[in-house]
Amino acid sequence: MKTTRLTMAQALVLYLSQQSVERDGVVNKFFEGVWGIFGHGNVAGIGQALQQYADELRFFQARNEQAMVHAAIAFSKQRNRLATFACTSSIGPGATNMITGAAVATVNRIPVLLLPGDIFAERMQAPVLQQLENEHSLDLSVNDAFKPVSRFWDRIYRPEQLISSVHEAMRVLTSPADTGAVTLALPQDVQATAYDYPVELFEPRVWHIRRDRPDAGLLARAAAAIRDAKHPMIVAGGGVHYSGAHDALQVLVETLGIPVGESQAGKGALPYDHPLNLGAIGATGTEGANIIAREADLIIGIGTRYSDFTSASNTAFQNPDVRFININVMEFDAYKRSAIPLVGDARATLEELLPLVQDFQTDAEYQTRCRQLNAAWDMEVARIYNLEHEPMLSQGEVVGMINTFSRARDVVLCAAGSLPGDLHKLWRTRDPRAYHLEYGFSTMGYEIAGGLGAKLADPTREVYVMVGDASFLMMNSELVTMVQEGIKVTIIILDNHGYASIGGLSKSVGSDGFGTKYRQRTDSGQLDGEVLPLDFVKLCEGMGALTFKALNRDEFGDALERAREVTGGPVCIVTEVDRRQRVGGYESWWDVSVAEVSENPDVQRARAAYEAAKQKERHYL
């Protein structure tokens, strides 16, 4: 067997550079590059290897380890999981900064490879700088904290162990069902240790992304359930996007006359103006989608995991005889709600299901009602878009102005706060990949780094990042990376002086927004003084971003126009919005426990309302 002598880090980087994926005959490189911040735990190993193979695998310099994982996740999400990045850090805090990103990837089922440096395998030097000592085991480091948030985890103690580990890592990363964060912990001495690796390991390799097919017997049962239904409804999730099932879904919907509600991950599965698209479903859903969901006798879940926002904490589906069919690549998700489980790729499954049910169609009255609900919701969206709230803009108006100004292929990206709920309800999706929300982990700080990743995934699209002031302050470092790389992303910073979303939730549970406003501490000892004098324009300009401030509709519209003309580097638009002017809830509820005992009358009233609403929660057995 022919071999080549390389350090473990060199072998790893060279191996990653040769990996590709193929689906439906289309082949593309799997790793676009490596994000990294160097320290003593990876500079002489992975750092040296990346320098040596810079032409094979591009290196991207980040400012925050969590942010670089977010950028990798957003890139992979925008590419429908068919490409990703690796991320490398030093040991200690550099590694633990990536743990939140690992959780984001795994919760959202997005592939990303994490390469944290680790303490010396030989242990002679211990304890080393940034080592977490443990009196119960010498075989432990902070990287063990990645285990619960990784789909595959390994520590490479010897250079030859890499050979088996990287193949398993790639199996998981390219699996439609098992994908998520993969962590390879790399002791710093092992990174620099040489081994005679087989040359065959570094030959180009193509991993096939399979389209699993459902069991024929269960497919027949599902077809029978559809034909028996009077008021069926589809819940479209992220699996529609990842499988490219948009056309197959539209054919099924139009042939059978079944309306669709979209989860956060599934928004854009149908164009917003399709007459049978009822829009967002669940706790942040539209009136029509939630009314139809409440009455439906059959729910067909396509690529959804039924998070509590999608199911409105298991209050959305109230028909006592409701049944479920779940189409999902993950067996775990397919069996939820005691469903008929069609374990398979969404597109392939819909294509096999349609011939079995194409003689079925819902009655004309049901379809007419769904079309009317679609039209009524569009009128409600138009009302909110044109509210002309004064003196400050409302958040709904800002959403409307960006949506109206943007082109069909432009991407809106967001992650946390009240914005995701407003976008879920209000954004008129015209392109399947134009709506990008991280709402599986609802991660404050994802937004700006995510915008960077989404733009890298498709530079031909304009990317609009919508971020609240609190999320912006939590993580804005990758503005500098955009400046360094000359990457154009338009970032809209909505200043509502604090944690407005959780402030509203606090009020709803009787706590009056305690601890959620950005105010100075007064002699009372409380944070109830003047609004903090934050200048987001100066903050953005100080990091090199071209920045505009908009005080009203005209100025905001002008800022959007000027931002569109920019060709390189980030553009920020800062606008103040009225945190009191909110987009309401529509026929839905979300379970947030309220204190059972309190001297506060507001809390007592909230608890009474909570107990009444909780009666609608149910099991589906």
XYZ file of C-alpha atoms in Angstrom:
621
model
C 0.000 0.000 0.000
C 1.397 3.362 -1.018
C 1.628 5.889 1.826
C 2.488 9.535 2.367
C 3.858 10.985 5.590
C 1.760 13.825 6.935
C 0.869 15.299 10.292
C -2.595 14.438 11.498
C -3.726 18.030 10.871
C -2.315 18.010 7.346
C -4.059 14.713 6.631
C -7.363 16.064 7.948
C -7.247 19.273 5.899
C -6.184 17.428 2.746
C -8.959 14.860 3.249
C -11.634 17.549 3.703
C -10.544 19.281 0.518
C -11.289 16.124 -1.511
C -14.873 15.505 -0.325
C -17.862 16.094 -2.626
C -21.542 15.182 -2.554
C -23.960 14.127 -5.273
C -27.738 14.182 -5.419
C -29.816 13.525 -8.521
C -26.661 13.420 -10.608
C -25.430 16.868 -9.546
C -21.981 16.881 -7.902
C -20.561 19.727 -5.821
C -17.755 20.278 -3.368
C -18.930 19.680 0.193
C -16.568 21.910 2.191
C -16.470 25.487 0.968
C -13.631 26.239 3.369
C -12.668 26.511 7.030
C -13.569 29.250 9.485
C -11.084 29.718 12.274
C -9.556 31.656 15.123
C -6.114 30.461 16.118
C -4.650 29.957 19.565
C -2.005 27.741 21.114
C -4.335 24.744 20.765
C -4.557 24.789 16.955
C -2.100 27.277 15.442
C 0.804 24.848 14.969
C -1.417 21.978 13.850
C -4.562 22.914 11.934
C -3.221 26.417 11.336
C -0.051 25.135 9.703
C -2.017 22.614 7.631
C -4.454 25.273 6.378
C -1.538 27.429 5.322
C 0.064 24.478 3.534
C -3.127 23.603 1.657
C -4.506 27.126 1.218
C -5.122 26.511 -2.476
C -7.217 23.398 -1.768
C -9.303 24.705 1.154
C -9.956 28.410 1.664
C -9.482 29.884 5.133
C -11.883 32.508 6.529
C -10.875 34.612 9.522
C -13.621 35.123 12.110
C -13.930 37.423 15.141
C -15.997 35.172 17.401
C -16.054 31.386 17.512
C -19.809 31.165 18.022
C -20.368 33.549 15.126
C -18.259 31.524 12.719
C -20.356 28.436 13.429
C -23.502 30.482 12.782
C -22.054 31.605 9.456
C -21.330 27.982 8.527
C -24.852 26.915 9.504
C -26.518 29.699 7.518
C -24.384 28.840 4.499
C -25.361 25.175 4.680
C -29.043 25.956 5.281
C -29.112 28.246 2.263
C -27.455 25.492 0.182
C -30.096 22.953 1.297
C -27.489 21.065 3.379
C -25.519 20.036 0.282
C -22.425 22.040 1.320
C -20.959 23.396 4.526
C -17.847 24.706 6.308
C -15.545 23.344 8.972
C -14.771 25.538 11.995
C -11.598 25.373 14.069
C -10.779 26.904 17.431
C -8.135 26.693 20.104
C -8.741 24.869 23.389
C -10.667 26.241 26.362
C -12.904 29.287 25.771
C -12.323 29.186 22.021
C -13.831 25.712 21.981
C -16.683 26.353 24.414
C -17.695 29.422 22.405
C -18.649 26.987 19.629
C -21.002 24.903 21.793
C -24.001 27.171 21.211
C -23.368 26.950 17.474
C -23.198 23.168 17.732
C -26.597 23.134 19.408
C -28.036 25.387 16.694
C -26.781 23.003 14.009
C -28.075 19.866 15.694
C -31.471 21.263 16.673
C -31.996 22.495 13.108
C -30.485 19.351 11.513
C -27.810 21.327 9.611
C -24.371 19.790 8.895
C -21.309 21.584 10.265
C -17.907 20.173 11.218
C -16.305 21.486 14.417
C -12.587 21.049 15.054
C -11.744 22.327 18.548
C -8.200 22.034 19.774
C -7.749 19.873 22.866
C -5.294 19.332 25.717
C -2.164 17.229 25.211
C -2.840 13.536 24.682
C 0.500 12.646 26.281
C -0.466 14.570 29.465
C 3.135 15.243 30.502
C 2.551 19.028 30.461
C -0.704 19.019 32.430
C -2.293 21.169 33.571
C -1.860 23.386 30.548
C -3.229 26.841 29.918
C -7.057 26.765 29.590
C -7.292 23.160 30.790
C -10.298 22.236 32.918
C -8.932 19.816 35.522
C -11.171 17.143 36.972
C -10.257 15.078 40.011
C -12.366 12.117 38.864
C -10.867 11.625 35.403
C -7.784 12.681 33.479
C -9.580 11.802 30.243
C -11.799 14.877 30.193
C -11.675 18.367 28.745
C -14.182 21.099 27.998
C -14.694 19.432 24.614
C -16.699 16.717 26.343
C -19.407 19.377 26.625
C -19.931 19.017 22.871
C -21.217 15.448 23.272
C -24.908 16.199 23.954
C -25.102 18.749 21.122
C -23.264 16.710 18.473
C -24.612 14.010 16.188
C -21.140 12.449 16.145
C -18.244 13.113 18.528
C -14.727 11.733 18.661
C -11.358 12.590 20.183
C -8.307 11.716 18.091
C -5.661 10.373 20.489
C -3.410 8.888 17.815
C -2.862 10.134 14.248
C -3.955 6.830 12.677
C -7.357 7.068 14.411
C -8.199 9.847 11.978
C -8.623 7.317 9.161
C -11.744 5.698 10.613
C -13.055 8.838 12.309
C -13.270 11.070 9.242
C -15.311 8.520 7.300
C -17.844 8.283 10.117
C -17.916 12.063 10.376
C -18.707 12.338 6.672
C -21.398 9.668 6.900
C -23.225 11.727 9.502
C -22.669 15.089 7.825
C -24.093 13.837 4.521
C -26.959 11.818 6.016
C -30.416 13.321 5.388
C -31.611 11.837 8.682
C -28.638 11.929 11.060
C -27.023 15.230 10.136
C -26.160 17.994 12.572
C -23.013 19.116 14.351
C -20.033 16.763 14.125
C -17.191 17.375 16.570
C -13.666 16.023 16.263
C -11.648 17.033 19.329
C -7.991 17.399 18.339
C -5.286 17.252 21.049
C -2.685 19.805 20.122
C 0.241 17.383 20.205
C -1.582 14.839 18.023
C -2.343 17.530 15.443
C 1.387 17.957 14.878
C 2.275 14.230 15.009
C 3.182 12.559 11.689
C 1.969 9.217 10.358
C 2.323 7.268 7.112
C -1.226 7.643 5.762
C -2.459 5.546 2.817
C -2.532 7.668 -0.323
C -5.968 6.256 -1.114
C -7.401 8.259 1.812
C -6.821 11.487 -0.109
C -8.324 10.504 -3.430
C -11.440 12.489 -4.421
C -14.541 10.966 -2.876
C -18.184 11.604 -3.754
C -20.856 10.912 -1.115
C -24.302 10.109 -2.512
C -27.208 11.950 -0.860
C -29.906 9.335 -0.975
C -33.641 9.767 -1.474
C -35.169 7.150 0.799
C -38.539 5.702 -0.218
C -41.377 4.885 2.201
C -42.707 1.427 2.944
C -45.299 0.373 0.335
C -47.754 -0.935 2.932
C -47.670 2.269 4.950
C -47.986 4.287 1.751
C -51.216 2.412 0.971
C -52.510 3.097 4.488
C -51.722 6.794 4.097
C -53.532 6.916 0.748
C -56.598 5.333 2.333
C -56.529 7.860 5.182
C -56.411 10.734 2.684
C -59.348 9.363 0.710
C -61.363 9.057 3.958
C -60.657 12.639 5.042
C -63.165 15.478 4.736
C -60.982 18.367 5.866
C -57.308 17.425 5.451
C -54.493 19.924 5.905
C -50.769 19.867 5.102
C -48.141 21.217 7.492
C -45.082 22.020 5.372
C -41.762 21.973 7.219
C -38.102 22.371 6.409
C -37.968 18.960 4.754
C -39.848 20.426 1.782
C -36.922 22.774 1.154
C -34.105 20.336 1.865
C -35.526 17.714 -0.484
C -36.496 20.224 -3.178
C -40.113 19.070 -2.973
C -41.713 22.412 -3.898
C -43.027 21.331 -7.313
C -44.218 17.963 -6.017
C -46.027 19.687 -3.153
C -47.747 22.160 -5.448
C -48.930 19.369 -7.756
C -50.321 17.424 -4.789
C -52.047 20.503 -3.351
C -53.672 21.465 -6.633
C -54.682 17.911 -7.556
C -56.241 17.098 -4.189
C -57.365 20.560 -3.089
C -55.629 20.355 0.300
C -54.640 23.634 2.019
C -51.159 24.217 3.445
C -49.887 25.777 6.641
C -46.164 26.517 6.872
C -43.834 26.139 9.848
C -40.992 28.621 10.311
C -38.594 26.207 8.577
C -41.153 25.461 5.873
C -42.193 28.998 4.995
C -41.881 29.499 1.257
C -42.870 25.910 0.487
C -45.586 27.515 -1.669
C -45.699 31.100 -2.967
C -47.565 33.335 -0.514
C -50.282 34.091 -3.070
C -51.120 30.494 -3.923
C -54.839 30.336 -3.114
C -54.462 27.226 -0.944
C -51.506 28.582 1.034
C -52.887 29.670 4.394
C -49.459 30.898 5.518
C -47.865 30.514 8.904
C -49.269 27.943 11.315
C -49.094 27.715 15.083
C -48.246 30.163 17.839
C -47.007 32.700 15.273
C -49.555 31.666 12.684
C -52.247 33.325 10.607
C -55.923 33.333 11.451
C -56.880 31.105 8.541
C -54.177 28.490 9.052
C -54.993 28.127 12.729
C -58.751 27.914 12.169
C -58.345 25.188 9.547
C -55.791 23.363 11.728
C -58.224 23.388 14.635
C -60.955 21.771 12.532
C -58.879 19.417 10.339
C -59.577 15.697 10.546
C -56.264 14.768 8.913
C -52.874 16.475 9.222
C -50.194 15.584 6.672
C -46.878 16.708 8.126
C -44.126 17.026 5.505
C -40.625 17.402 6.896
C -41.743 18.945 10.190
C -40.786 18.016 13.733
C -43.877 19.694 15.265
C -42.096 22.132 17.574
C -44.263 23.810 20.192
C -44.539 26.910 18.003
C -45.819 24.847 15.069
C -48.274 22.857 17.190
C -49.161 25.820 19.443
C -48.003 23.712 22.392
C -50.221 20.845 21.211
C -53.382 22.962 21.118
C -53.503 23.577 17.355
C -55.196 20.345 16.253
C -58.472 20.140 18.162
C -60.657 17.834 16.069
C -61.341 14.883 18.417
C -60.925 12.461 15.516
C -57.822 14.035 13.991
C -55.295 11.635 12.466
C -51.753 12.261 11.247
C -49.596 11.205 8.323
C -45.952 12.189 8.706
C -43.488 12.260 5.830
C -39.976 12.573 7.222
C -36.478 11.232 6.614
C -36.122 10.759 10.379
C -38.019 7.822 11.828
C -38.082 9.690 15.145
C -40.102 12.538 13.604
C -42.224 10.349 11.336
C -43.753 8.510 14.308
C -44.765 11.648 16.232
C -48.465 12.158 17.020
C -49.092 8.415 16.537
C -48.964 9.096 12.809
C -48.874 6.797 9.830
C -45.083 7.061 9.409
C -43.828 7.513 5.870
C -40.089 7.414 6.472
C -38.511 8.835 3.362
C -37.396 11.823 1.350
C -40.207 14.377 1.024
C -40.008 14.770 -2.754
C -39.711 11.057 -3.463
C -42.545 10.243 -1.069
C -44.917 12.828 -2.532
C -44.168 11.544 -6.025
C -45.035 7.998 -4.942
C -48.101 9.067 -2.968
C -49.785 11.140 -5.683
C -50.693 8.256 -8.064
C -52.433 6.496 -5.171
C -54.719 9.443 -4.351
C -55.054 11.429 -7.571
C -58.714 10.408 -7.854
C -59.439 12.196 -4.548
C -60.304 15.867 -4.085
C -61.714 17.886 -1.215
C -65.130 19.382 -1.812
C -65.583 22.749 -3.504
C -66.984 24.431 -0.394
C -63.855 23.574 1.633
C -61.527 24.848 -1.064
C -63.545 28.052 -1.466
C -63.344 28.695 2.259
C -59.573 28.229 2.228
C -59.208 30.622 -0.701
C -61.271 33.210 1.166
C -59.085 32.842 4.244
C -55.993 33.315 2.072
C -57.428 36.534 0.595
C -58.561 37.819 3.988
C -55.090 37.329 5.429
C -53.493 39.199 2.554
C -55.760 42.136 3.381
C -54.650 41.977 7.020
C -51.007 41.981 5.937
C -51.636 45.019 3.730
C -53.270 46.809 6.664
C -50.236 46.232 8.903
C -47.808 47.147 6.122
C -49.528 50.512 5.684
C -50.319 51.363 9.292
C -48.458 54.715 9.167
C -47.888 54.596 12.902
C -46.426 57.780 14.423
C -44.167 59.200 15.683
C -42.061 56.034 15.401
C -42.476 53.285 12.831
C -44.066 50.030 13.890
C -42.103 46.826 13.430
C -44.784 45.489 11.088
C -44.377 48.537 8.842
C -40.623 47.984 8.628
C -41.221 44.372 7.609
C -43.668 45.584 4.977
C -41.356 48.214 3.536
C -38.490 45.747 3.151
C -40.759 43.051 1.710
C -42.303 45.478 -0.789
C -38.945 46.953 -1.792
C -37.053 43.668 -2.087
C -36.976 41.491 -5.184
C -38.421 37.970 -5.240
C -35.031 36.243 -4.865
C -33.763 38.542 -2.105
C -33.261 36.793 1.239
C -34.623 38.003 4.565
C -32.789 36.540 7.563
C -33.607 36.655 11.258
C -33.397 34.524 14.395
C -34.757 35.755 17.724
C -37.083 38.152 19.488
C -40.450 39.333 18.227
C -39.225 39.689 14.635
C -39.456 35.961 13.764
C -43.134 35.889 14.724
C -43.902 39.005 12.717
C -41.940 37.738 9.710
C -43.611 34.322 9.897
C -47.023 35.962 9.716
C -46.306 38.925 7.453
C -43.494 38.156 4.986
C -44.834 37.471 1.503
C -42.569 34.701 0.224
C -42.081 34.603 -3.541
C -39.070 32.291 -3.792
C -38.446 29.050 -1.852
C -35.009 30.131 -0.578
C -35.827 33.761 0.154
C -36.922 33.251 3.784
C -34.189 32.261 6.235
C -35.070 31.960 9.921
C -33.126 30.198 12.666
C -36.011 29.363 14.941
C -35.169 25.869 16.085
C -32.857 27.209 18.812
C -33.998 30.861 18.525
C -30.433 32.070 18.929
C -29.806 35.722 19.679
C -26.636 36.682 17.829
C -27.183 34.394 14.842
C -28.421 37.174 12.614
C -25.352 39.075 11.397
C -23.083 36.027 11.173
C -25.945 34.161 9.510
C -26.329 36.926 6.952
C -22.658 36.550 6.110
C -23.081 32.793 5.586
C -26.229 33.206 3.497
C -24.513 35.719 1.220
C -21.526 33.402 0.757
C -23.957 30.624 -0.181
C -25.383 32.647 -3.069
C -23.688 35.975 -3.870
C -26.295 36.662 -6.599
C -28.979 37.329 -3.976
C -29.353 40.445 -1.870
C -29.494 39.521 1.815
C -31.498 41.604 4.298
C -30.713 40.854 7.934
C -33.346 42.057 10.398
C -32.024 42.270 13.931
C -33.230 43.826 17.156
C -30.984 46.055 19.223
C -30.470 43.388 21.914
C -29.398 40.712 19.439
C -27.159 43.233 17.689
C -25.367 44.061 20.938
C -24.984 40.387 21.742
C -23.027 39.603 18.569
C -22.090 42.057 15.848
C -18.444 41.114 15.355
C -18.815 39.664 11.873
C -19.523 43.117 10.475
C -15.738 43.384 10.518
C -15.438 40.133 8.572
C -17.816 41.474 5.930
C -15.648 44.584 5.658
C -12.508 42.452 5.358
C -14.010 40.204 2.682
C -15.921 42.958 0.853
C -19.202 41.106 1.355
C -22.412 43.082 0.839
C -25.201 42.416 3.325
C -27.874 44.956 4.292
C -28.499 44.909 8.048
C -31.591 46.592 9.480
C -31.210 47.325 13.187
C -34.544 47.892 14.920
C -33.957 49.892 18.083
C -36.734 49.306 20.610
C -34.571 49.955 23.688
C -34.211 46.477 25.066
C -35.656 42.996 24.981
C -39.032 43.932 23.526
C -40.188 40.428 22.698
C -39.581 38.986 26.132
C -40.862 42.249 27.581
C -44.201 41.625 25.926
C -44.189 38.043 27.180
C -43.352 39.317 30.653
C -46.401 41.576 30.567
C -48.594 38.703 29.415
C -47.595 36.638 32.476
C -48.178 39.564 34.830
C -44.592 40.733 35.399
C -44.871 44.085 33.577
C -41.724 43.749 31.494
C -39.379 43.508 34.475
C -35.703 43.552 33.490
C -36.324 43.897 29.764
C -35.817 47.610 29.055
C -32.486 49.317 28.419
C -32.719 51.956 31.140
C -30.323 53.447 33.658
C -30.391 52.503 37.330
C -31.888 55.174 39.587
C -31.807 55.943 43.300
C -34.689 53.512 43.687
C -32.231 50.715 42.949
C -34.233 49.689 39.911
C -33.547 49.920 36.162
C -36.280 52.526 35.667
C -34.338 55.630 34.668
C -33.648 57.253 31.329
C -33.226 55.199 28.160
C -29.584 54.207 27.639
C -27.883 56.638 25.208
C -26.819 54.013 22.680
C -25.717 55.199 19.245
C -25.969 52.278 16.835
C -24.903 54.449 13.903
C -21.549 55.153 15.538
C -21.176 51.505 16.547
C -21.675 50.314 12.973
C -19.524 53.048 11.435
C -16.782 52.246 13.925
C -16.605 48.704 12.530
C -16.364 49.969 8.966
C -19.971 49.635 7.796
C -21.693 52.263 5.683
C -24.605 53.314 7.900
C -27.851 55.260 7.510
C -30.305 56.372 10.156
C -34.004 56.478 9.282
C -36.517 58.360 11.433
C -39.637 57.855 9.301
C -41.053 56.017 6.287
C -39.542 58.365 3.727
C -36.072 58.166 5.224
C -36.292 54.398 5.558
C -37.338 54.002 1.940
C -34.497 56.285 0.853
C -32.007 54.248 2.916
C -33.152 51.027 1.220
C -32.631 52.623 -2.185
C -29.150 53.839 -1.299
C -28.200 50.486 0.241
C -29.155 48.649 -2.936
C -26.587 50.623 -4.906
C -23.707 49.501 -2.681
C -21.640 46.692 -4.197
C -19.082 45.786 -1.545
C -19.078 45.673 2.240
C -21.954 45.753 4.741
C -24.625 48.441 4.909
C -26.512 49.146 8.125
C -29.845 50.947 8.462
C -30.778 51.995 11.997
C -34.384 52.829 12.804
C -36.279 53.257 16.049
C -39.538 51.324 16.365
C -42.357 51.565 18.861
C -42.161 48.500 21.100
C -45.761 49.041 22.192
C -47.185 48.702 18.675
C -47.188 44.951 18.167
C -48.551 42.504 15.635
C -51.196 40.498 17.459
C -51.728 36.787 17.860
C -54.265 35.016 15.708
C -56.335 32.084 16.984
C -53.378 30.561 18.817
C -51.532 30.119 22.105
C -48.070 29.258 23.444
C -47.464 27.518 26.753
C -45.275 29.595 29.068
C -45.852 28.618 32.691
C -47.206 31.367 34.967
C -46.433 31.533 38.692
C -49.021 29.477 40.552
C -48.982 31.768 43.609
C -48.265 35.500 43.771
C -49.392 38.617 45.628
C -49.495 40.482 42.296
C -53.075 40.703 40.926
C -51.732 40.788 37.349
C -49.942 37.489 37.911
C -53.056 36.008 39.489
C -55.156 36.975 36.468
C -52.505 35.631 34.094
C -52.444 32.333 36.014
C -56.217 31.973 35.745
C -56.071 32.567 31.989
C -53.157 30.135 31.728
C -55.027 27.351 33.490
C -58.024 27.845 31.197
C -55.893 27.784 28.034
C -53.945 24.752 29.202
C -57.106 22.669 29.117
C -56.785 22.586 25.320
C -53.406 20.833 25.371
C -53.722 17.201 24.412
C -51.921 13.987 23.623
C -52.407 12.342 20.230
C -52.638 8.640 20.932
